[in-house]
Structure formats: structure tokens, C-alpha cells
Coordinates of C-alpha atoms in Angstrom, one line a residue:
X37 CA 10.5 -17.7 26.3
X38 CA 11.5 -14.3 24.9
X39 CA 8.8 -12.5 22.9
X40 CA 11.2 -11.3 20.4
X41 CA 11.1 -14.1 17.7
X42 CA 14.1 -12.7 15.1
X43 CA 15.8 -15.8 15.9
X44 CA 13.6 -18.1 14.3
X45 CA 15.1 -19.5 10.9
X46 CA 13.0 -18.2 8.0
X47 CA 10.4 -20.5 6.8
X48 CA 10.1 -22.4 10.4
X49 CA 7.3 -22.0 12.3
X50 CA 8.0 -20.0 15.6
X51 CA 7.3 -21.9 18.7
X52 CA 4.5 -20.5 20.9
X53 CA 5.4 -18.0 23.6
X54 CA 4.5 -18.6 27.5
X55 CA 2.8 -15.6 27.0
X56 CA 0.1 -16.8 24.5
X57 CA -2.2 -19.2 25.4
X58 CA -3.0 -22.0 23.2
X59 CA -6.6 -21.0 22.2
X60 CA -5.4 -17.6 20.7
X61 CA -2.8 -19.5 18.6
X62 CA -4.0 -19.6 14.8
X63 CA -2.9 -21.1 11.5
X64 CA -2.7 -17.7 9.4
X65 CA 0.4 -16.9 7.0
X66 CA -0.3 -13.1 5.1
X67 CA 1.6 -14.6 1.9
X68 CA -1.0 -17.6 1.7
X69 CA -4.4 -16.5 2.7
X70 CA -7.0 -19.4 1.6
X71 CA -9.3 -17.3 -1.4
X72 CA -7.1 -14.9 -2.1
X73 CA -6.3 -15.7 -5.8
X74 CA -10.0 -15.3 -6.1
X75 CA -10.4 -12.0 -4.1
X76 CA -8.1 -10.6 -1.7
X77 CA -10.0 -8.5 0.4
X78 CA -12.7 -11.2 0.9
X79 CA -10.1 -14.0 1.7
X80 CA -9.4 -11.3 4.8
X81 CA -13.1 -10.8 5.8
X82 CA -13.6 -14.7 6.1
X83 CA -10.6 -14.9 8.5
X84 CA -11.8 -11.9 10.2
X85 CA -15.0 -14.1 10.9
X86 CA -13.8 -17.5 11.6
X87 CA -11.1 -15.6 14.4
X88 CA -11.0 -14.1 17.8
X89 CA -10.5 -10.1 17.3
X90 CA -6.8 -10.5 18.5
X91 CA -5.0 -13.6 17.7
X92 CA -1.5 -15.0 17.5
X93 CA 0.4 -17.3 14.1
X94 CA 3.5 -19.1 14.0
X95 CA 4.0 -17.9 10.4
X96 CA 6.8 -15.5 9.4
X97 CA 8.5 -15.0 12.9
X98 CA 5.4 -15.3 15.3
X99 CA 3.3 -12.9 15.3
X100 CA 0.1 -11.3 16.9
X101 CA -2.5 -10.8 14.3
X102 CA -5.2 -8.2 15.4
X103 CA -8.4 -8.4 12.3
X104 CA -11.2 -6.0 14.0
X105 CA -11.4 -1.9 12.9
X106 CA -11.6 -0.4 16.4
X107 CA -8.3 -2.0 17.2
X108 CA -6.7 -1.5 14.0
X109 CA -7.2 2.5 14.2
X110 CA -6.4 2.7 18.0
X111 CA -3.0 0.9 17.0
X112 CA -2.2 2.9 14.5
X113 CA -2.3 5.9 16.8
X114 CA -0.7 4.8 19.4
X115 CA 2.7 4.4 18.6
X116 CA 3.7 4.8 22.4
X117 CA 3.0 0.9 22.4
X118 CA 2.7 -0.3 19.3
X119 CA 5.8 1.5 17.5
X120 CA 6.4 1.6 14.1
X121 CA 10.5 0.3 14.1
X122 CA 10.0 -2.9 12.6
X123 CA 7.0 -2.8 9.7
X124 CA 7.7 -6.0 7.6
X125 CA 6.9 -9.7 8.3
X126 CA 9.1 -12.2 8.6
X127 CA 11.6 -9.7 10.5
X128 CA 14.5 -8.0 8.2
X129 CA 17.8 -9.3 9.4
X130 CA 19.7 -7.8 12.4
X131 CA 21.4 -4.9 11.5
X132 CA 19.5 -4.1 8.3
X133 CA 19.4 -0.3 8.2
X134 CA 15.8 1.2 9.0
X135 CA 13.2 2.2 6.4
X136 CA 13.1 6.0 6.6
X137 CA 10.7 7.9 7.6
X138 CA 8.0 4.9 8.1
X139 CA 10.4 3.1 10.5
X140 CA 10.5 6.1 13.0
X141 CA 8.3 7.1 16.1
X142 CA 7.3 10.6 16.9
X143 CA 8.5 12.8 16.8
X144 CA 11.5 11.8 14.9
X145 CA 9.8 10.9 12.1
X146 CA 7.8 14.5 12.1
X147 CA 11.0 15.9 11.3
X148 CA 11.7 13.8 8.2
X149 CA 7.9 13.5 7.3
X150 CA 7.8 17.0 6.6
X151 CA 9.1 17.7 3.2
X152 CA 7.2 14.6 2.3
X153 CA 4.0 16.4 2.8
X154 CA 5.3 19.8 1.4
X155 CA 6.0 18.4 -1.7
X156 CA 2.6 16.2 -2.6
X157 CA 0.0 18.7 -0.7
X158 CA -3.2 19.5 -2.6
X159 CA -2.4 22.7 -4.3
X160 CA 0.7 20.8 -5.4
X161 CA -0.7 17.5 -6.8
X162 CA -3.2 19.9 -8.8
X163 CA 0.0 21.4 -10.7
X164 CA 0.1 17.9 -11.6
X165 CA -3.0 16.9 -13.2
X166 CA -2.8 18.2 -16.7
X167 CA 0.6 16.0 -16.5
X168 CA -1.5 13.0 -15.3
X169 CA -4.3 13.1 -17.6
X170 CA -2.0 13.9 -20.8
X171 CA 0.0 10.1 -19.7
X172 CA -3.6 8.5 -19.2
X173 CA -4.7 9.6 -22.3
X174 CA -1.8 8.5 -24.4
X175 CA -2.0 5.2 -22.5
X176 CA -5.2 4.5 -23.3
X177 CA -5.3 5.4 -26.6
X178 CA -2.5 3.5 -27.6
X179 CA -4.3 0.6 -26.1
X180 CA -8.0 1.4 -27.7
X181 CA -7.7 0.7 -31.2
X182 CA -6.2 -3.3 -30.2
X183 CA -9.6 -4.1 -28.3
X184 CA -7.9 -5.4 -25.6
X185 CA -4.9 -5.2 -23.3
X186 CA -3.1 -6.4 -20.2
X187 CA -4.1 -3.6 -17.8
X188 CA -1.4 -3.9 -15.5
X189 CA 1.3 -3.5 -17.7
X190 CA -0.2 -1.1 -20.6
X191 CA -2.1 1.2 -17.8
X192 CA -1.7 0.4 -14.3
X193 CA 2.0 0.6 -14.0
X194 CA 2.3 3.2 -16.6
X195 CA 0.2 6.5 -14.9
X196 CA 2.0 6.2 -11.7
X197 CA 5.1 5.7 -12.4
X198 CA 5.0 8.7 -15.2
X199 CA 4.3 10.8 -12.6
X200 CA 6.3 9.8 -9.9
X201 CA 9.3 9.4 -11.6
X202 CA 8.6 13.2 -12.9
X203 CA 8.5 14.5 -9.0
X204 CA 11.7 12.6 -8.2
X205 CA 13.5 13.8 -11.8
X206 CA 14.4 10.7 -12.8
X207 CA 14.2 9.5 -16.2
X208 CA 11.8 7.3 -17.9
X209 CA 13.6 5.2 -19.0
X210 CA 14.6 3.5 -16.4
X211 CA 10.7 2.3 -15.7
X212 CA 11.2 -1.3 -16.8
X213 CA 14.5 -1.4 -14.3
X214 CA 13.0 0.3 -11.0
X215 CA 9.5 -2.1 -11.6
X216 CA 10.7 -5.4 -10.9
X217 CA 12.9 -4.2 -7.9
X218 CA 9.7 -2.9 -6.8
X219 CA 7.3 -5.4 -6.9
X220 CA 10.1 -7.9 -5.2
X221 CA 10.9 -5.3 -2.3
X222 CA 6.8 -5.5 -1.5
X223 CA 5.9 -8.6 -2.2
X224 CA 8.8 -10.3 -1.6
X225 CA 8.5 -13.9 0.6
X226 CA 11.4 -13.7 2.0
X227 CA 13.8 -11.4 4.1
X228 CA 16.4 -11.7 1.9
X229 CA 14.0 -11.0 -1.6
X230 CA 13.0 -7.9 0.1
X231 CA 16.6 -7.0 1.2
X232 CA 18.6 -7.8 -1.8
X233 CA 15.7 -5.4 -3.8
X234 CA 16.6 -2.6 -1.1
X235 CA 19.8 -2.7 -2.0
X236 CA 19.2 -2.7 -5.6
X237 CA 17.5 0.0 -5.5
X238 CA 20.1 2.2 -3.4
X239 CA 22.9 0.9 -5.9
X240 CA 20.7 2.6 -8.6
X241 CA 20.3 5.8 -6.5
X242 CA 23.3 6.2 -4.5
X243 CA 25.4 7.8 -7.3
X244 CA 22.0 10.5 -8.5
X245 CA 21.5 11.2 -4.5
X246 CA 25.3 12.4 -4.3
X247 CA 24.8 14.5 -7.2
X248 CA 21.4 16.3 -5.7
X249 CA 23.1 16.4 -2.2
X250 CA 25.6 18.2 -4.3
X251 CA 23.9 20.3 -6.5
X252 CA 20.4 20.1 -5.5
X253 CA 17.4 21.1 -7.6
X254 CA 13.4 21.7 -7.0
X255 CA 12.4 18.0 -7.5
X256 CA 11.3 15.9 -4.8
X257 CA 14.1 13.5 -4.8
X258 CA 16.6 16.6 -3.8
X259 CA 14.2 17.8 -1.1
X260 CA 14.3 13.9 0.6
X261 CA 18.0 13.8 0.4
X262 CA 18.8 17.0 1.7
X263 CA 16.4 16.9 4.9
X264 CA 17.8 18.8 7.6
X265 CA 16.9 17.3 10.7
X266 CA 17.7 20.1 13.0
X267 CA 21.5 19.5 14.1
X268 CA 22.6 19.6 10.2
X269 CA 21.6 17.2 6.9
X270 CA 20.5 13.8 7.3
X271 CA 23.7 11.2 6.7
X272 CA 24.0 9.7 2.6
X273 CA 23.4 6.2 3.8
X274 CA 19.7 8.3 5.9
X275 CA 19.4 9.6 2.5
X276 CA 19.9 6.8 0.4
X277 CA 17.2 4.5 3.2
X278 CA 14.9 7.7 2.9
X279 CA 14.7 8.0 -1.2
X280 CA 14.3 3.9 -1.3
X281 CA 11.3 3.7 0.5
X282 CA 9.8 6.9 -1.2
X283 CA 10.4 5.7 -4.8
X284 CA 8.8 1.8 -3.9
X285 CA 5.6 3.4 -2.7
X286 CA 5.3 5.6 -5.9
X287 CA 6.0 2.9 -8.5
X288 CA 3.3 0.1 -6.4
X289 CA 0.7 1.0 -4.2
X290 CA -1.3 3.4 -6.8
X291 CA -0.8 0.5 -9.4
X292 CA -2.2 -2.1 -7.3
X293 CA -5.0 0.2 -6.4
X294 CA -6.1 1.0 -10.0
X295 CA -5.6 -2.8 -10.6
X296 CA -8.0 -3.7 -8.3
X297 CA -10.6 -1.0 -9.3
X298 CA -10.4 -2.0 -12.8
X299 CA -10.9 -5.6 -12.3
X300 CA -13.9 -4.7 -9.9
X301 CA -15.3 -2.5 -12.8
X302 CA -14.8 -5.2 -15.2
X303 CA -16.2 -7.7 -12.8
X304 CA -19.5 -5.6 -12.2
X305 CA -21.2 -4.0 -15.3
X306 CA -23.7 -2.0 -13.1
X307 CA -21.2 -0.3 -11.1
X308 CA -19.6 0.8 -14.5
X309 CA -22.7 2.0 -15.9
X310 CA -23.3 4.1 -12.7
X311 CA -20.0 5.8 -13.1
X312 CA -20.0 6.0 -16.5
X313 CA -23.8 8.1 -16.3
X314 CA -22.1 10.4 -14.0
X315 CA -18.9 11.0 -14.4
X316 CA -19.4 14.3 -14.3
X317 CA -20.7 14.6 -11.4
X318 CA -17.6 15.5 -9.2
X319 CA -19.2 14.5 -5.7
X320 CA -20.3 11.2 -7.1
X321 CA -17.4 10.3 -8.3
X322 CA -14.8 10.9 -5.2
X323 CA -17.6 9.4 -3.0
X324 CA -17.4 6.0 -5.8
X325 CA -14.0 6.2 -5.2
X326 CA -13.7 6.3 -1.7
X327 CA -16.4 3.1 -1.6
X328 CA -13.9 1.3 -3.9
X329 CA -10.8 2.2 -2.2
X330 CA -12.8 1.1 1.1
X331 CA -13.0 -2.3 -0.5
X332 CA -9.9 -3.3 -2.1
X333 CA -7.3 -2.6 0.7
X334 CA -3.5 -2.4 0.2
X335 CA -0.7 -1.8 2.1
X336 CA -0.5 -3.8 5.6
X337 CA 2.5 -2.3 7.8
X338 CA 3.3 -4.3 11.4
X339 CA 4.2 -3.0 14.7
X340 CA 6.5 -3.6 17.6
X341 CA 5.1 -3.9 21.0
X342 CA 6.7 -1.3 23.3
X343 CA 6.2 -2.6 26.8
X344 CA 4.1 -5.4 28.5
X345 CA 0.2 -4.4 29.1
X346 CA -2.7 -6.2 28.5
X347 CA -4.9 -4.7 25.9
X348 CA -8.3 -6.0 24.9
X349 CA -8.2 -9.0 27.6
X350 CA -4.9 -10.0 25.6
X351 CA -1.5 -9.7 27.5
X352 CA 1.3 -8.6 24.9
X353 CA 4.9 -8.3 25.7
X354 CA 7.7 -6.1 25.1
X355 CA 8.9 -7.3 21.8
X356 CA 6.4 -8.9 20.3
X357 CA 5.4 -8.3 17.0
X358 CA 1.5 -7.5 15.4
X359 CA -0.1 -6.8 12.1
X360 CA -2.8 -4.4 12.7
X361 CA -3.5 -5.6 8.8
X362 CA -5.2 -1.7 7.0
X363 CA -7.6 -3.5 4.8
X364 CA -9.2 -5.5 7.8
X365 CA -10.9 -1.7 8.8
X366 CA -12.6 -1.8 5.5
X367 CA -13.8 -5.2 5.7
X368 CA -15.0 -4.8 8.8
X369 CA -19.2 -5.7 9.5
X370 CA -18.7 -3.4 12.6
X371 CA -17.6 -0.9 11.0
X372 CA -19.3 -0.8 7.3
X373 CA -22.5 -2.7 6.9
X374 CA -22.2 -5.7 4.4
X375 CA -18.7 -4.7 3.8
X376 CA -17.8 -6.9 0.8
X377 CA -20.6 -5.0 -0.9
X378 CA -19.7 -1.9 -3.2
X379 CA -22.5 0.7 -2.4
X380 CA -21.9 4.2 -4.3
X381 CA -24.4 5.5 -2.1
X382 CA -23.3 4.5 1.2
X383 CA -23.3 6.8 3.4
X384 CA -19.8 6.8 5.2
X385 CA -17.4 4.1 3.4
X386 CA -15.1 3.8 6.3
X387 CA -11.6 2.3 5.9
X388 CA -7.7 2.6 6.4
X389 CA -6.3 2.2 3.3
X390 CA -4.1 4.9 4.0
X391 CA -3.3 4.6 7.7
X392 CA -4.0 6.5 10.8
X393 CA -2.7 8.9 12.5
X394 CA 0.8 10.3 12.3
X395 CA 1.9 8.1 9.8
X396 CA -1.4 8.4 7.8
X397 CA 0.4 7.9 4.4
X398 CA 1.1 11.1 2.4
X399 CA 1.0 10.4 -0.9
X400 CA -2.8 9.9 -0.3
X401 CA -4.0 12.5 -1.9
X402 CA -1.9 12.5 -5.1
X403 CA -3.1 8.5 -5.0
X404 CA -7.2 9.7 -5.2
X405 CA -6.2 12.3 -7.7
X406 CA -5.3 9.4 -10.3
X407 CA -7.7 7.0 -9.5
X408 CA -9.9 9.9 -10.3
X409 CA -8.5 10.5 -13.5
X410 CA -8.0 6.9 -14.6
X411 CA -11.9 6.6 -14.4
X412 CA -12.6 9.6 -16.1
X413 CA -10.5 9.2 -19.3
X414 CA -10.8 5.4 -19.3
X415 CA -14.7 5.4 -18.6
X416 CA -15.1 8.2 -21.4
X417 CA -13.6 6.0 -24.4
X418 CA -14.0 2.4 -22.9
X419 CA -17.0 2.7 -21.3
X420 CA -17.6 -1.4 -22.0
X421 CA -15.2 -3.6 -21.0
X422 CA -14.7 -7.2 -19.4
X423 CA -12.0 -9.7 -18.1
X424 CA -10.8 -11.8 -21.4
X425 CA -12.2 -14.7 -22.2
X426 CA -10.4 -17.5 -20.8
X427 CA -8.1 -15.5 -18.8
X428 CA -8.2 -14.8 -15.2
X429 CA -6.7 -12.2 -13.0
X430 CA -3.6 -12.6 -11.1
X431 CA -3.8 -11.7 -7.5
X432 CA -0.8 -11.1 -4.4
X433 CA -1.0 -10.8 -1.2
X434 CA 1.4 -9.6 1.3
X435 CA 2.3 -6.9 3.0
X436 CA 1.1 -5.2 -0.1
X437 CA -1.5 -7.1 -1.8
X438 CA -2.0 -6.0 -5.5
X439 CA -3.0 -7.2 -9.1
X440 CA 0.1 -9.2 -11.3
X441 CA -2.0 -9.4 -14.1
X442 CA -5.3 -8.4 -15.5
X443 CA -6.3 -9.1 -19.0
X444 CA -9.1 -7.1 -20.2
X445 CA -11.3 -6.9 -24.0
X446 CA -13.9 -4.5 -25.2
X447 CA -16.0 -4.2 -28.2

């Protein structure tokens, strides 16, 4: 039986390959993990217990499903055999045009990476801040005098996409269009969800990426679409794949994230008062962070199996698909002692919330830089706040997992 599953009709369950031997096979579908509309990451850690290291589901297309933080980091670095050309589960249909830059291989995708990285480096990202603290402020102050709000919509979505839609020189106003086409491309169940919000969102960009490709300016969007690849400019339909999969990061992941922070902080008075004592105290503030980041993973990207080798006493063959899952590494008792513990003062929070190696995500640092900011304006004039009574968060999970819904009150 061929490795390559594409064929299997969406929704079916893919037949087990020759290649997979019965005990490895497991009953795990990453749009219905059991727990996870109580708490994501800890619906992961118990099927990281209860599984062999590597495994293989029948779920979205057949799949291999590797849990442990060792192997998650050596796939993510190894893009000889486990390549990055096919990142979503179930499979996109044949044909569908590849996600730009993530859905390249060195070092092709060096070449398109780079004015990515140019544009959201440090020294860059600080230019940004008094930008990103003056849209937190007015969020949260329109929110304060009310007592209450629903985070994800009043905050959460609003900082990110402020700023992001500022770098790519769009217009506001077209927030409450670009967010729903965003959260279906992510979280989308199906192939044809995800597809049909890929699209949408290139019919919304095609006709301002012609206009930058023709006149472009010093915004982020124009430095995407005119990439030159080193035997001239990348195509418009390159362009168009490139500025699509930019634009859904920035209007998601750093929402999701604060979502989950929020709702931990809500969740966990003594963490709040800890941050809230110190807040300014620089160090112990990036190092909270980095502990909560650790523990509320994200983004979960698959690979493609290159050629047949054995790896790990498992034998994998060309085609076959795994989810090397990022938040797994966080979760990980090998790797982090008492992992679904949040320890401000552990030592080394280890995690791979933004990847490994070359395509180590590079809006990382721009992603910290809010998170750090959210906490320090929030914290500063809500320093007391809890889930509303009789309400209770909304989780996903996916190949994004994030926060639908989060009602919060304060005195």
C-alpha cells in the first residue's frame, strides 16, 4: 500500500499501511483531542503519556504522530527527511498552490525568508512599540470603566492586528473582514474550509499586491511582493501565495497566545500577583513570559517524509506524512520538570512554540514584544481580574489551537 494517503476521501479514516504495524496504530484526531475544551495543552500532555513516542492515526489522511521533545526538535531541523512541502492535516487538494515561504525547503525558502526577517528584526519591532502600547492602552481603557469584557474580541484580536495591519499598510478597517477568513484558514476542519479562506483572502489582496508590485512603497506588504529571488521577481500568483500566509499569521497566532495567557492569569490569582509586584522588573517579566509561552503552545505545522529510513526503531516511508506537534516540546516531563506547572522561577522553560531551526518562525520576536506589553498596561490598571461568573472559556484546537472566547470581570 502506498504511503502517500491524499487519496483518502475526507472525513474517512485511512486504512493502515503495510508499513505500520498494528501496535503503533492510535485513535488520535488534532481537531478532537479528549480535554481540550478544558485545557489544550494538557489534553496533549495526557496523550503524550498514554502513547508510544512515535505513533501512527487514521484521522485526517493517516498520519504519523511523533509527541516526545527530542524528536520534535530533531525534525524540525532536519528538513532533508522530514520536508516542510505539505504543513496542514488532512492534505490540501492536489494541485493547490504552495504556502509561501513555509511550504519550501532550503535553501529556497532562505531566499524568500529574508525580507521577512529584515522587516520584523529587533531594532525594527522597537520602532514599533510606542505604536503597540498607544493601541493597548486605548483598548483597555475603553474596556475598564464597563468592569468587564470579552477579551478576545475587545483586546486579544485588537493589539495584533493594529499592528500588523500597520506593517503591511492596509487599512483598519477592513479588521472585521480579514478576522473571520483567518480564524477559518487555521482552524478550519476541512480542506476545503481552509482552501476556500485562502482564496478569500488572495481575492482581497490580489488587486493591492498589483498596485505595490507597481508602485511599491516601504511597508512590508511591498517588500513580500516584490521579492527577488535571484533570476528576477517572484511570479503575482508567488506573490499573492506569499502575502496570504504572512497576513494569517499576524491577525492569529499572537491573539491566541495572549488568549491563553489571559485566561491562565485569570485562572491563577498568584501568578497575577507575582507579575503584577514586579512588573518592573524587566528580567522577571521576559523570563514569566517565556514560562507561559512554554505552556500554552500554538502553532502545530506537519511534515513530509523524504525517503524511507528507520528512525527511532520506527521505519517511515517516502511519502508519509507526520506531525512533529510544537507544543508537545513544552509539555514534555523530559524536557521541563512538572511541565503543566507555571514556575516563574524555573530555571530553563524549554519549548518550541516558535519552531526550530530554519524555519524558526520570524515574527517571534515582534510576538514577545506584545505579550510583553499587554501585561504591562493591562496588569497596571486591571491588576484583579477573573473569568465571569457563569461563563466559561472557549477553546480550539488544530493546527493552531487558540482561545474563541474568554469572558472576563473585575472589581
Amino acid at each position: 500500500m502506498s504511503a502517500d494517503m491524499t487519496s483518502v476521501p475526507e472525513g474517512e479514516l485511512a486504512p493502515r499501511p503495510d508499513h505500520v504495524p498494528a501496535a503503533l496504530e492510535r485513535d488520535f484526531n488534532i481537531y478532537d483531542v479528549p480535554g481540550s475544551a478544558e485545557d489544550v495543552q494538557a489534553a496533549y500532555a495526557a496523550i503524550q503519556q498514554a502513547n508510544p513516542d512515535i505513533f501512527w492515526t487514521p484521522h485526517n489522511g493517516g498520519h504519523w504522530v511523533a509527541t516526545r521533545g527530542q524528536d520534535i526538535i530533531a525534525m524540525q531541523r532536519d528538513y532533508h527527511h522530514f520536508s516542510h512541502k505539505h504543513i496542514v492535516l488532512p492534505p490540501m487538494p492536489k494541485g493547490t498552490p504552495r504556502q509561501i515561504p513555509l511550504e519550501m525547503d532550503p535553501p529556497e525558502h532562505a531566499r524568500y525568508r529574508r525580507p521577512l526577517m529584515q522587516s520584523l528584526m529587533p531594532a525594527i519591532v522597537s520602532e514599533l512599540e510606542s505604536k503597540v502600547r498607544d493601541v493597548a492602552i486605548e483598548a483597555i481603557e475603553r474596556v475598564l470603566p464597563q468592569g468587564e469584557c470579552e477579551f478576545i474580541e475587545d483586546f486579544a484580536k485588537i493589539l495584533p492586528i493594529h499592528v500588523f495591519l500597520e506593517l503591511v499598510d492596509l487599512p483598519i478597517s477592513d479588521k472585521n473582514r480579514l478576522l473571520p477568513i483567518a480564524e477559518r484558514s487555521v482552524r478550519g476542519h476541512t480542506a476545503e474550509i481552509r482552501l476556500n479562506a485562502q482564496q478569500e483572502m488572495g481575492g482581497y489582496l490580489l488587486d493591492k499586491i498589483r498596485a505595490r508590485r507597481e508602485n511599491p512603497g516601504d511597508d512590508l506588504l511591498s517588500k513580500l511582493v516584490n521579492v527577488n529571488v535571484g533570476d528576477g521577481r517572484i511570479s503575482e500568483m508567488e506573490a499573492v501565495s506569499y502575502s496570504t500566509l504572512v497576513l494569517f499569521g499576524g491577525l492569529d497566532t499572537v491573539a491566541g497566545m495572549i488568549g491563553f495567557i489571559a485566561r491562565f492569569l485569570a485562572m491563577n490569582p498568584g501568578h497575577r500577583r507575582q507579575l503584577v509586584e514586579r512588573l518592573d522588573d524587566e528580567d522577571f517579566v521576559k523570563h514569566a513570559i517565556e514560562e507561559m509561552i512554554r505552556r500554552h503552545g500554538l502553532a502545530n505545522t506537519a511534515r513530509v517524509i523524504v525517503e524511507d529510513f528507520e528512525y527511532g526503531g520506527v521505519n517511515f516511508r517516502a511519502g508519509d506524512r507526520i506531525l512533529p506537534a510544537n507544543l508537545w516540546v513544552g509539555m514534555d516531563d523530559r524536557v521541563n520538570e512538572n511541565p503543566l506547572v507555571v514556575d516563574f522561577n524555573r530555571e530553563k522553560p524549554v519549548h518550541a512554540a516558535f519552531g526550530n531551526g530554519p524555519h524558526a518562525c520570524p515574527g517571534a520576536v515582534l510576538a514577545r514584544r506584545e505579550v510583553r506589553i499587554f501585561l504591562q498596561e493591562w496588569l497596571s490598571r486591571i491588576p484583579d481580574f477573573r473569568i465571569k461568573a457563569g461563563t466559561k472559556p472557549v477553546l480550539a484546537t488544530g493546527m493552531v489551537n487558540g482561545v474563541l472566547r474568554l469572558d472576563l470581570c473585575w472589581p
